[in-house]
Amino acid sequence: MRGTAVTAPPRAEPPAGPAVGLWRRRWVRLLAVAVGVLGAAVVGLRGRLPDPREFLAALTGAGYGWVVLAVLLQVVSLAAFALQQRRLLDALGVRLRRGRVVAISLAGTALSISLPAGAAVSTGYAIREYERAGASREVAAASAVVSGLASIGGLALLYVGGGAVVLTRAPGGWDWRALAVVAVLGGLVALVVLVGRRQPRRRPVGSASGVDVSGGAVRRRVRALLLSAREAWWAGASLRVRDWVGAVGYAAVKWAADLLCLAAAAQALRLPVGVTALAGIYLGVQVVRQVPLTPGGVGVIDTALVAGLTASGATAVSAAAAVLVYRVLSCWLLIPVGGVAGLMLRGGRV
C-alpha cells in the first residue's frame, strides 16, 4: 500500500493590499508633482528660450573649470545650511550625527523646491525627523523657527554688504527700496528675538503639565498646541547671543556661496556682466523668490534671471545657458539627491 503523500499547507502571504495601495498613492502624487513642475516650466519659459542649436553650442563651449567651481560653491552653500541646523540643535541640547543632519537638510530642501507650499512641507518634515532623532517637538520646532529667522538675517547682511559696495563704486546707483524692505525684515526679526527673550517663562494654572484639562476635547487640544508653541518660542528665544550670531553667519555663508555659484556659471558662459551687477540681479530675484508662486520658483526665477542678465549686456543665448547651469546645480539636481537622502533616512542608513 502506497503511502499517502503529505503536502504542506500553502504559506500564508502577508496582506499586500494596503501597502501596495499606499505606495501607489505616493507614486501618483509624485508623478502629479513632476507633471505640474514640468508644465509650469513650459508655461513660464515658453517663447523665452533661444534657438536650441545656439543654446547647445553655448553650453558645449562653456568653461568647465568654472562649472566645477560652481558645483563646489553649491556644495559649500548646502553644507553651511546643514552645519547651521546642527549648531542650533546642539545649542538646544540635541546632538545628532553630521551625516544625519546633512541627510535631513537635503531631503527637506528637495521637498521645499519640488512641492507647492514646499517651505511648509519641508519644515514639517524636518521637525518630524528631528523628533525621530530624539528631540522634543518644542525643540524641533524652535530649531526650524530660528533657522528661518536666521536665514532672513543672513540675506539682510548680504543686502547691506551689497548696498555698501554699490554705494562705494557708484553713488546713487542703488535702489534704496529693496534695502528698505530688507531693513524692515531685519528689524522685525530682531524685535521678535528681543521680545521673546524678555518674556517671563510662566506656565498657565492647571495640571502639572501646564495644560488646563477643563473643557472639551477640542478646547484641550487647542490649549496643548498653544502651550507647545509657547515652549518652542521660549526654547528659541533663550538661545545665547553667540548661537544666534553663528546661525546668522552660517545663513550668510549659504546665501553668499549660492550667489558666487551664479557668478561662476556666468563666468563659465563668458557673460559680460560685472560682479556688482550680478549681485544686484541676484538680490533682486531673492525678493521674488520668497513668494512661492510655483514649486522651486520654476519659470519665475529663471525668467527674472535671464531678463536681468540680458539687460546687463548678455545675449539671450548665453544668459539662458548660464541660468540653466545655475538652476541645475541649485535646484534640479537637489531633487534626486534629496530623494536618495530621504530613502537613506527611512532605511536607517544614516
Coordinates of C-alpha atoms in Angstrom, one line a residue:
M1 CA 0.0 0.0 0.0
R2 CA 1.5 3.2 -1.1
G3 CA 1.9 5.9 1.5
T4 CA -0.3 9.0 1.1
A5 CA 1.8 12.0 0.2
V6 CA 1.6 14.7 2.8
T7 CA 1.5 18.2 1.3
A8 CA 2.4 21.2 3.4
P9 CA -0.3 23.8 3.7
P10 CA 0.2 26.8 1.5
R11 CA 2.2 29.6 3.1
A12 CA 0.1 32.5 4.1
E13 CA 1.2 35.6 2.2
P14 CA 1.1 38.8 4.1
P15 CA -1.8 41.1 3.0
A16 CA -0.2 43.3 0.4
G17 CA -3.3 45.3 -0.4
P18 CA -2.8 48.3 2.0
A19 CA 0.9 48.5 1.4
V20 CA 0.6 48.4 -2.4
G21 CA -2.2 51.0 -2.2
L22 CA -0.1 53.3 -0.1
W23 CA 2.9 53.1 -2.4
R24 CA 0.6 53.5 -5.4
R25 CA -0.9 56.7 -4.0
R26 CA 2.6 58.0 -3.2
W27 CA 3.8 57.4 -6.7
V28 CA 0.7 59.0 -8.2
R29 CA 1.3 62.1 -6.0
L30 CA 5.0 62.3 -7.1
L31 CA 4.0 61.9 -10.7
A32 CA 1.4 64.7 -10.4
V33 CA 4.0 66.9 -8.8
A34 CA 6.5 66.2 -11.6
V35 CA 3.9 66.9 -14.3
G36 CA 3.0 70.1 -12.5
V37 CA 6.5 71.3 -12.3
L38 CA 7.2 70.4 -15.9
G39 CA 4.0 72.2 -17.0
A40 CA 4.9 75.3 -15.0
A41 CA 8.4 75.3 -16.7
V42 CA 6.9 75.0 -20.1
V43 CA 4.4 77.8 -19.5
G44 CA 6.9 80.1 -17.7
L45 CA 9.7 79.7 -20.3
R46 CA 7.7 79.4 -23.5
G47 CA 8.9 81.9 -26.0
R48 CA 11.8 83.0 -23.8
L49 CA 14.4 80.3 -24.8
P50 CA 16.7 80.9 -27.7
D51 CA 17.2 78.6 -30.7
P52 CA 18.1 75.1 -29.4
R53 CA 21.1 74.7 -31.6
E54 CA 22.6 78.0 -30.5
F55 CA 21.7 77.1 -26.9
L56 CA 23.5 73.7 -27.1
A57 CA 26.5 75.4 -28.8
A58 CA 26.8 77.8 -25.9
L59 CA 26.6 75.0 -23.3
T60 CA 29.2 72.9 -25.1
G61 CA 31.6 75.9 -25.3
A62 CA 31.3 76.7 -21.5
G63 CA 34.4 76.9 -19.4
Y64 CA 34.2 73.7 -17.4
G65 CA 36.7 74.8 -14.8
W66 CA 34.2 77.5 -13.8
V67 CA 31.4 74.9 -13.9
V68 CA 33.4 72.7 -11.4
L69 CA 33.9 75.8 -9.2
A70 CA 30.1 76.4 -9.4
V71 CA 29.5 72.8 -8.2
L72 CA 31.9 73.3 -5.3
L73 CA 30.3 76.6 -4.3
Q74 CA 26.8 75.0 -4.3
V75 CA 28.2 72.2 -2.0
V76 CA 29.5 74.9 0.3
S77 CA 26.0 76.5 0.4
L78 CA 24.3 73.2 1.3
A79 CA 27.0 72.4 3.9
A80 CA 26.6 75.8 5.5
F81 CA 22.8 75.1 5.9
A82 CA 23.4 71.7 7.4
L83 CA 26.0 73.0 9.8
Q84 CA 23.6 75.7 10.8
Q85 CA 21.0 73.1 11.7
R86 CA 23.5 71.0 13.6
R87 CA 24.7 74.0 15.6
L88 CA 21.2 75.1 16.5
L89 CA 20.2 71.6 17.6
D90 CA 23.4 71.3 19.6
A91 CA 22.7 74.6 21.3
L92 CA 19.2 73.3 22.2
G93 CA 20.6 70.2 23.8
V94 CA 20.2 67.7 20.9
R95 CA 23.2 66.0 19.4
L96 CA 22.9 64.4 16.0
R97 CA 25.5 62.8 13.7
R98 CA 26.7 65.1 11.0
G99 CA 25.6 62.7 8.3
R100 CA 22.1 62.5 9.6
V101 CA 21.7 66.3 9.8
V102 CA 23.0 66.6 6.2
A103 CA 20.5 63.9 5.0
I104 CA 17.6 65.7 6.7
S105 CA 18.7 69.0 5.2
L106 CA 19.0 67.6 1.7
A107 CA 15.6 65.8 1.9
G108 CA 13.9 68.9 3.3
T109 CA 15.5 71.1 0.5
A110 CA 14.2 68.7 -2.1
L111 CA 10.7 68.9 -0.7
S112 CA 10.9 72.6 -0.5
I113 CA 11.7 73.1 -4.2
S114 CA 9.6 70.3 -5.6
L115 CA 6.2 70.8 -4.0
P116 CA 3.6 73.5 -3.8
A117 CA 3.9 75.3 -0.5
G118 CA 7.1 73.4 -0.2
A119 CA 8.6 75.5 2.6
A120 CA 5.8 74.5 5.0
V121 CA 6.1 70.8 3.9
S122 CA 9.9 70.9 4.3
T123 CA 9.6 72.5 7.8
G124 CA 7.1 69.8 8.9
Y125 CA 9.4 67.1 7.6
A126 CA 12.4 68.4 9.4
I127 CA 10.5 68.7 12.7
R128 CA 9.3 65.1 12.3
E129 CA 12.8 63.8 11.6
Y130 CA 14.3 65.7 14.5
E131 CA 11.7 64.2 16.7
R132 CA 12.6 60.7 15.4
A133 CA 16.2 61.5 16.3
G134 CA 15.3 62.2 20.0
A135 CA 14.4 65.9 20.1
S136 CA 11.2 67.1 21.7
R137 CA 8.5 68.7 19.5
E138 CA 9.2 72.1 21.1
V139 CA 13.0 71.9 20.4
A140 CA 12.5 70.7 16.9
A141 CA 10.0 73.5 16.2
A142 CA 12.3 76.0 17.8
S143 CA 15.2 74.9 15.6
A144 CA 13.0 75.4 12.5
V145 CA 11.8 78.8 13.5
V146 CA 15.3 80.1 14.5
S147 CA 16.7 78.7 11.2
G148 CA 14.1 80.7 9.2
L149 CA 14.7 83.9 11.2
A150 CA 18.5 83.4 10.7
S151 CA 18.0 82.9 7.0
I152 CA 16.3 86.3 6.8
G153 CA 19.1 87.8 8.9
G154 CA 21.8 86.3 6.6
L155 CA 20.1 87.6 3.5
A156 CA 19.8 91.0 5.1
L157 CA 23.6 91.0 5.8
L158 CA 24.1 90.2 2.1
Y159 CA 21.8 93.1 1.1
V160 CA 23.6 95.5 3.4
G161 CA 27.0 94.4 2.2
G162 CA 26.0 94.6 -1.5
G163 CA 24.5 98.1 -0.9
A164 CA 27.7 99.3 0.7
V165 CA 29.7 98.0 -2.3
V166 CA 27.4 99.6 -4.8
L167 CA 27.3 103.0 -3.0
T168 CA 31.1 102.9 -2.8
R169 CA 31.6 102.2 -6.5
A170 CA 28.6 104.1 -7.9
P171 CA 27.0 106.5 -5.5
G172 CA 23.3 107.0 -6.3
G173 CA 23.1 103.8 -8.3
W174 CA 21.5 101.7 -5.5
D175 CA 17.8 101.1 -5.4
W176 CA 17.0 102.0 -1.8
R177 CA 13.6 100.4 -1.8
A178 CA 15.0 96.9 -1.8
L179 CA 17.3 97.8 1.0
A180 CA 14.4 99.3 2.9
V181 CA 12.4 96.1 2.6
V182 CA 15.3 94.0 3.9
A183 CA 16.0 96.6 6.7
V184 CA 12.3 96.3 7.9
L185 CA 12.5 92.5 7.8
G186 CA 15.8 92.5 9.7
G187 CA 14.3 94.9 12.3
L188 CA 11.3 92.7 12.7
V189 CA 13.5 89.6 13.3
A190 CA 15.5 91.5 15.9
L191 CA 12.3 92.7 17.6
V192 CA 10.9 89.2 17.7
V193 CA 14.1 87.8 19.3
L194 CA 14.3 90.6 21.9
V195 CA 10.6 90.3 22.9
G196 CA 10.9 86.6 23.1
R197 CA 14.0 86.8 25.4
R198 CA 12.2 89.2 27.7
Q199 CA 9.0 87.1 28.1
P200 CA 8.8 85.5 31.6
R201 CA 8.6 81.7 31.4
R202 CA 5.3 81.3 33.3
R203 CA 3.1 78.3 32.9
P204 CA -0.7 78.6 32.9
V205 CA -2.5 77.5 36.0
G206 CA -3.9 74.0 35.6
S207 CA -2.5 70.5 35.5
A208 CA 1.1 69.6 36.3
S209 CA 2.0 69.7 32.7
G210 CA 0.8 73.2 32.4
V211 CA -2.3 72.4 30.3
D212 CA -5.7 73.2 31.7
V213 CA -7.6 70.0 31.3
S214 CA -11.0 71.6 31.8
G215 CA -13.4 71.9 28.8
G216 CA -14.0 69.8 25.8
A217 CA -11.5 67.7 23.7
V218 CA -11.2 70.5 21.1
R219 CA -10.5 73.1 23.8
R220 CA -7.9 70.9 25.5
R221 CA -6.2 70.2 22.1
V222 CA -6.1 73.9 21.3
R223 CA -4.6 74.8 24.7
A224 CA -2.0 72.0 24.3
L225 CA -1.0 73.3 20.9
L226 CA -0.7 76.8 22.3
L227 CA 1.5 75.6 25.1
S228 CA 3.7 73.7 22.7
A229 CA 4.1 76.8 20.5
R230 CA 5.0 78.8 23.6
E231 CA 7.6 76.3 24.7
A232 CA 9.1 76.4 21.2
W233 CA 9.2 80.2 21.4
W234 CA 10.9 80.1 24.7
A235 CA 13.4 77.5 23.6
G236 CA 14.4 79.5 20.5
A237 CA 14.5 82.9 22.3
S238 CA 16.6 81.6 25.1
L239 CA 19.5 80.8 22.9
R240 CA 22.7 82.5 23.6
V241 CA 23.7 85.5 21.6
R242 CA 26.7 83.7 20.1
D243 CA 24.3 80.9 18.9
W244 CA 22.2 83.5 17.1
V245 CA 25.3 85.0 15.6
G246 CA 26.5 81.6 14.5
A247 CA 23.2 80.8 12.9
V248 CA 23.0 84.1 11.0
G249 CA 26.7 83.7 10.0
Y250 CA 26.0 80.2 8.5
A251 CA 23.0 81.6 6.7
A252 CA 25.1 84.4 5.2
V253 CA 27.6 81.9 4.0
K254 CA 24.8 79.9 2.5
W255 CA 23.5 82.9 0.5
A256 CA 26.9 84.2 -0.4
A257 CA 28.0 80.8 -1.8
D258 CA 24.8 80.5 -3.8
L259 CA 25.4 84.0 -5.2
L260 CA 29.0 83.0 -6.1
C261 CA 27.7 79.8 -7.8
L262 CA 25.7 82.0 -10.1
A263 CA 28.7 84.2 -10.7
A264 CA 30.8 81.1 -11.6
A265 CA 28.1 80.0 -14.0
A266 CA 28.1 83.4 -15.6
Q267 CA 31.9 83.3 -16.0
A268 CA 31.6 79.8 -17.5
L269 CA 29.5 81.2 -20.3
R270 CA 31.7 84.4 -20.5
L271 CA 28.9 86.8 -19.7
P272 CA 29.9 90.5 -19.9
V273 CA 28.3 91.2 -16.5
G274 CA 30.3 92.5 -13.6
V275 CA 30.1 91.1 -10.1
T276 CA 28.4 94.1 -8.7
A277 CA 25.6 94.0 -11.4
L278 CA 25.3 90.2 -10.9
A279 CA 24.9 90.7 -7.2
G280 CA 22.2 93.3 -7.8
I281 CA 20.3 90.9 -10.1
Y282 CA 20.6 88.0 -7.6
L283 CA 19.5 90.0 -4.6
G284 CA 16.6 91.5 -6.6
V285 CA 15.5 88.0 -7.6
Q286 CA 15.5 86.8 -3.9
V287 CA 12.6 89.2 -3.2
V288 CA 10.6 87.4 -5.9
R289 CA 11.8 84.1 -4.7
Q290 CA 10.2 84.4 -1.3
V291 CA 6.8 84.4 -2.9
P292 CA 6.1 80.7 -3.7
L293 CA 4.2 81.2 -6.9
T294 CA 5.5 77.9 -8.4
P295 CA 7.4 74.9 -6.9
G296 CA 11.1 75.9 -6.8
G297 CA 10.2 79.2 -8.5
V298 CA 10.3 77.5 -11.8
G299 CA 9.5 79.9 -14.6
V300 CA 9.6 82.9 -12.3
I301 CA 13.2 82.8 -11.1
D302 CA 14.5 81.6 -14.5
T303 CA 12.8 84.4 -16.4
A304 CA 13.8 87.1 -13.9
L305 CA 17.5 86.0 -14.0
V306 CA 17.6 85.8 -17.8
A307 CA 15.9 89.2 -18.1
G308 CA 18.3 90.8 -15.6
L309 CA 21.4 89.3 -17.3
T310 CA 20.3 90.4 -20.8
A311 CA 19.5 93.9 -19.5
S312 CA 23.1 94.0 -18.2
G313 CA 24.6 93.2 -21.7
A314 CA 24.5 89.4 -22.1
T315 CA 23.0 87.8 -25.1
A316 CA 19.8 85.8 -24.7
V317 CA 21.6 82.6 -25.6
S318 CA 24.5 82.9 -23.1
A319 CA 22.2 84.3 -20.4
A320 CA 19.8 81.3 -20.7
A321 CA 22.7 78.9 -20.7
A322 CA 24.2 80.4 -17.6
V323 CA 20.9 80.4 -15.8
L324 CA 20.4 76.7 -16.8
V325 CA 23.8 75.8 -15.3
Y326 CA 23.0 77.6 -12.1
R327 CA 19.5 76.3 -11.7
V328 CA 20.5 72.7 -12.4
L329 CA 23.1 72.9 -9.6
S330 CA 21.0 74.9 -7.1
C331 CA 17.6 73.4 -7.8
W332 CA 17.0 70.5 -10.2
L333 CA 19.9 68.2 -9.1
L334 CA 18.9 68.6 -5.4
I335 CA 15.6 66.9 -6.0
P336 CA 17.0 63.4 -6.8
V337 CA 19.9 63.9 -4.3
G338 CA 17.3 64.8 -1.6
G339 CA 15.2 61.9 -2.6
V340 CA 18.1 59.5 -2.1
A341 CA 18.9 61.1 1.3
G342 CA 15.2 60.7 2.3
L343 CA 15.3 57.0 1.4
M344 CA 18.5 56.5 3.4
L345 CA 16.9 58.1 6.4
R346 CA 13.8 55.9 6.0
G347 CA 16.0 52.8 5.8
G348 CA 18.0 53.9 8.9
R349 CA 21.3 54.0 7.0
V350 CA 22.3 57.4 8.4

